[in-house]
């Protein structure tokens, strides 16, 4: 009985010490510009593409400077680690304060997709913030994965800290999370759903 208790205590202690800690964030300034682009193609086409990389990153967020996304133009961002993507129009880029979502992995593909005959557009990437080493250790106690799939549209993950949070008032956009998750001003920038 004592051995079982000790084993369970060690497992609980390991889980407690594995709680999300302050992420190791590093921001690198970039000077990537597409230049002014016009689409002459007869169908939607990728008018500009580049890959932003940081080999040491476990996840990455991009910041955009002077950018104009004309009607019919989409800024498409894709993680090369897992294929997750985000599509920005001029309106959504403003809503995201000229930032991308957090993408898993060390490489993000950035593409400017323009409809046929779209007015001029351009994109400028001014920085990449990388998170390092936060998600490297993943384990399940005793090796048996007895988790059950569940879904609650109100639950999500705060990025870049990685804490769980719950939407408690949709119109007011209020969330509930643990206090240590919001101790740092930059550690709870984005609420991710369906992760």
CSV table of C-alpha atoms in Angstrom, one decimal:
chain,number,residue,atom,x,y,z
A,1,UNK,CA,0.0,0.0,0.0
A,2,UNK,CA,2.8,2.4,0.9
A,3,UNK,CA,4.6,1.7,-2.4
A,4,UNK,CA,1.4,2.4,-4.4
A,5,UNK,CA,0.9,5.7,-2.5
A,6,UNK,CA,4.5,6.7,-3.1
A,7,UNK,CA,4.2,5.9,-6.8
A,8,UNK,CA,1.0,7.9,-7.1
A,9,UNK,CA,2.6,10.8,-5.2
A,10,UNK,CA,5.6,10.8,-7.5
A,11,UNK,CA,3.3,10.8,-10.5
A,12,UNK,CA,1.2,13.7,-9.1
A,13,UNK,CA,4.4,15.6,-8.2
A,14,UNK,CA,5.8,15.1,-11.7
A,15,UNK,CA,2.5,16.5,-13.1
A,16,UNK,CA,2.5,19.5,-10.7
A,17,UNK,CA,6.1,20.4,-11.6
A,18,UNK,CA,5.2,20.0,-15.3
A,19,UNK,CA,2.7,22.9,-15.0
A,20,UNK,CA,3.4,25.6,-17.6
A,21,UNK,CA,6.2,27.8,-16.7
A,22,UNK,CA,7.1,31.2,-18.0
A,23,UNK,CA,7.9,30.6,-21.7
A,24,UNK,CA,11.4,31.3,-23.1
A,25,UNK,CA,10.5,33.9,-25.7
A,26,UNK,CA,12.9,35.4,-28.2
A,27,UNK,CA,12.0,38.1,-30.7
A,28,UNK,CA,14.1,38.5,-33.9
A,29,UNK,CA,13.7,41.6,-36.1
A,30,UNK,CA,13.1,40.8,-39.8
A,31,UNK,CA,13.1,42.9,-42.9
A,32,UNK,CA,11.0,40.8,-45.4
A,33,UNK,CA,9.0,42.7,-47.9
A,34,UNK,CA,7.1,41.4,-50.9
A,35,UNK,CA,7.1,44.7,-52.8
A,36,UNK,CA,4.0,46.0,-54.5
A,37,UNK,CA,2.3,43.1,-56.4
A,38,UNK,CA,-0.5,43.1,-58.9
A,39,UNK,CA,-2.2,39.9,-60.2
A,40,UNK,CA,-2.2,39.4,-64.0
A,41,UNK,CA,-3.3,35.7,-63.7
A,42,UNK,CA,-6.7,34.5,-64.8
A,43,UNK,CA,-7.2,32.6,-61.5
A,44,UNK,CA,-6.2,33.0,-57.9
A,45,UNK,CA,-2.4,32.7,-57.6
A,46,UNK,CA,0.4,32.8,-55.0
A,47,UNK,CA,2.0,36.1,-55.9
A,48,UNK,CA,4.6,36.0,-53.1
A,49,UNK,CA,5.9,33.3,-50.7
A,50,UNK,CA,8.7,33.0,-48.2
A,51,UNK,CA,9.5,30.7,-45.2
A,52,UNK,CA,10.3,32.3,-41.8
A,53,UNK,CA,12.5,29.9,-39.8
A,54,UNK,CA,14.1,29.5,-36.4
A,55,UNK,CA,15.6,26.0,-36.0
A,56,UNK,CA,15.4,26.4,-32.1
A,57,UNK,CA,11.7,27.3,-32.0
A,58,UNK,CA,9.0,25.0,-30.7
A,59,UNK,CA,6.5,27.6,-31.9
A,60,UNK,CA,6.5,31.0,-33.6
A,61,UNK,CA,4.4,34.1,-34.0
A,62,UNK,CA,5.0,36.7,-36.8
A,63,UNK,CA,4.4,40.4,-36.7
A,64,UNK,CA,3.6,42.4,-39.8
A,65,UNK,CA,4.5,46.0,-40.6
A,66,UNK,CA,3.3,48.1,-43.6
A,67,UNK,CA,0.9,45.7,-45.3
A,68,UNK,CA,-1.9,46.3,-47.7
A,69,UNK,CA,-4.3,43.4,-48.5
A,70,UNK,CA,-6.6,44.6,-51.2
A,71,UNK,CA,-10.0,43.1,-51.9
A,72,UNK,CA,-9.5,39.6,-53.2
A,73,UNK,CA,-6.1,39.2,-51.5
A,74,UNK,CA,-5.4,36.8,-48.6
A,75,UNK,CA,-2.3,36.4,-46.5
A,76,UNK,CA,-2.0,32.7,-45.9
A,77,UNK,CA,0.2,31.4,-43.1
A,78,UNK,CA,1.0,27.7,-42.7
A,79,UNK,CA,3.1,25.8,-40.1
A,80,UNK,CA,5.4,23.4,-41.9
A,81,UNK,CA,5.4,21.2,-38.8
A,82,UNK,CA,1.7,20.2,-38.7
A,83,UNK,CA,0.0,22.0,-41.6
A,84,UNK,CA,-2.1,24.3,-39.4
A,85,UNK,CA,-2.9,27.5,-41.3
A,86,UNK,CA,-4.4,31.0,-40.8
A,87,UNK,CA,-5.9,33.2,-43.5
A,88,UNK,CA,-5.8,37.0,-43.0
A,89,UNK,CA,-7.7,39.6,-45.0
A,90,UNK,CA,-7.2,43.3,-44.3
A,91,UNK,CA,-10.0,43.2,-41.7
A,92,UNK,CA,-8.7,40.2,-39.8
A,93,UNK,CA,-5.1,41.4,-39.8
A,94,UNK,CA,-6.3,44.6,-38.1
A,95,UNK,CA,-8.3,42.5,-35.6
A,96,UNK,CA,-5.1,40.5,-34.8
A,97,UNK,CA,-3.1,43.7,-34.3
A,98,UNK,CA,-0.9,42.8,-37.3
A,99,UNK,CA,0.2,39.5,-35.8
A,100,UNK,CA,-0.3,35.9,-36.7
A,101,UNK,CA,-1.5,33.1,-34.5
A,102,UNK,CA,1.1,31.0,-32.8
A,103,UNK,CA,2.3,28.2,-35.1
A,104,UNK,CA,3.9,24.9,-33.9
A,105,UNK,CA,7.4,24.2,-35.2
A,106,UNK,CA,10.4,26.1,-36.4
A,107,UNK,CA,9.1,27.1,-39.9
A,108,UNK,CA,6.1,29.2,-41.1
A,109,UNK,CA,5.3,29.5,-44.8
A,110,UNK,CA,3.9,33.0,-45.6
A,111,UNK,CA,2.0,33.4,-48.9
A,112,UNK,CA,0.2,36.3,-50.5
A,113,UNK,CA,-2.7,34.8,-52.5
A,114,UNK,CA,-4.3,37.2,-55.0
A,115,UNK,CA,-7.5,36.8,-57.0
A,116,UNK,CA,-7.5,37.5,-60.7
A,117,UNK,CA,-7.4,41.2,-61.3
A,118,UNK,CA,-6.8,42.1,-57.6
A,119,UNK,CA,-5.7,45.7,-56.9
A,120,UNK,CA,-2.1,46.1,-55.7
A,121,UNK,CA,-1.1,44.5,-52.4
A,122,UNK,CA,2.0,44.1,-50.4
A,123,UNK,CA,3.2,42.5,-47.1
A,124,UNK,CA,6.0,43.3,-44.8
A,125,UNK,CA,7.2,40.9,-42.0
A,126,UNK,CA,9.0,42.9,-39.3
A,127,UNK,CA,9.6,40.3,-36.6
A,128,UNK,CA,9.3,36.7,-35.4
A,129,UNK,CA,8.8,35.8,-31.8
A,130,UNK,CA,9.9,32.2,-31.0
A,131,UNK,CA,9.1,30.1,-28.0
A,132,UNK,CA,11.8,27.6,-27.1
A,133,UNK,CA,11.7,24.3,-25.2
A,134,UNK,CA,8.2,24.7,-23.7
A,135,UNK,CA,6.6,21.6,-25.3
A,136,UNK,CA,9.6,19.2,-25.4
A,137,UNK,CA,8.6,17.0,-22.4
A,138,UNK,CA,5.3,15.1,-22.9
A,139,UNK,CA,4.4,12.1,-20.9
A,140,UNK,CA,1.5,10.1,-19.4
A,141,UNK,CA,1.7,8.6,-15.9
A,142,UNK,CA,2.2,4.8,-16.0
A,143,UNK,CA,2.3,4.8,-19.8
A,144,UNK,CA,-1.5,4.1,-20.1
A,145,UNK,CA,-3.4,6.8,-22.1
A,146,UNK,CA,-6.8,6.6,-20.5
A,147,UNK,CA,-7.9,10.0,-21.6
A,148,UNK,CA,-11.4,10.4,-23.2
A,149,UNK,CA,-12.1,12.8,-26.0
A,150,UNK,CA,-14.2,15.7,-24.9
A,151,UNK,CA,-15.3,19.0,-26.4
A,152,UNK,CA,-16.4,22.2,-24.9
A,153,UNK,CA,-16.6,25.2,-27.3
A,154,UNK,CA,-15.8,27.5,-24.3
A,155,UNK,CA,-12.5,26.0,-23.5
A,156,UNK,CA,-9.2,26.9,-25.1
A,157,UNK,CA,-5.5,27.5,-24.6
A,158,UNK,CA,-3.8,30.8,-23.9
A,159,UNK,CA,-0.7,31.4,-26.1
A,160,UNK,CA,2.1,31.7,-25.7
A,161,UNK,CA,2.0,30.5,-22.1
A,162,UNK,CA,0.0,27.3,-22.9
A,163,UNK,CA,-2.4,27.5,-20.0
A,164,UNK,CA,-6.1,26.4,-20.2
A,165,UNK,CA,-8.7,29.1,-20.2
A,166,UNK,CA,-12.5,29.2,-20.4
A,167,UNK,CA,-14.7,31.8,-22.1
A,168,UNK,CA,-17.2,33.0,-19.5
A,169,UNK,CA,-18.8,35.9,-21.2
A,170,UNK,CA,-18.8,35.9,-25.0
A,171,UNK,CA,-20.1,39.4,-25.8
A,172,UNK,CA,-17.6,41.0,-23.3
A,173,UNK,CA,-14.8,38.6,-24.3
A,174,UNK,CA,-14.0,37.7,-20.8
A,175,UNK,CA,-12.0,34.6,-19.9
A,176,UNK,CA,-11.1,32.7,-16.7
A,177,UNK,CA,-7.7,31.1,-16.1
A,178,UNK,CA,-5.2,30.5,-13.3
A,179,UNK,CA,-3.5,33.6,-11.9
A,180,UNK,CA,0.0,32.5,-12.7
A,181,UNK,CA,-0.9,32.3,-16.4
A,182,UNK,CA,-1.3,36.1,-16.6
A,183,UNK,CA,1.4,37.3,-14.3
A,184,UNK,CA,3.5,38.5,-17.3
A,185,UNK,CA,1.9,41.0,-19.7
A,186,UNK,CA,3.1,39.2,-22.8
A,187,UNK,CA,2.2,35.6,-21.7
A,188,UNK,CA,-1.6,35.7,-22.5
A,189,UNK,CA,-1.9,37.4,-25.9
A,190,UNK,CA,-4.1,34.9,-27.8
A,191,UNK,CA,-6.9,32.6,-26.9
A,192,UNK,CA,-6.8,29.5,-29.1
A,193,UNK,CA,-9.9,27.3,-29.6
A,194,UNK,CA,-10.2,23.7,-31.0
A,195,UNK,CA,-6.5,23.0,-30.3
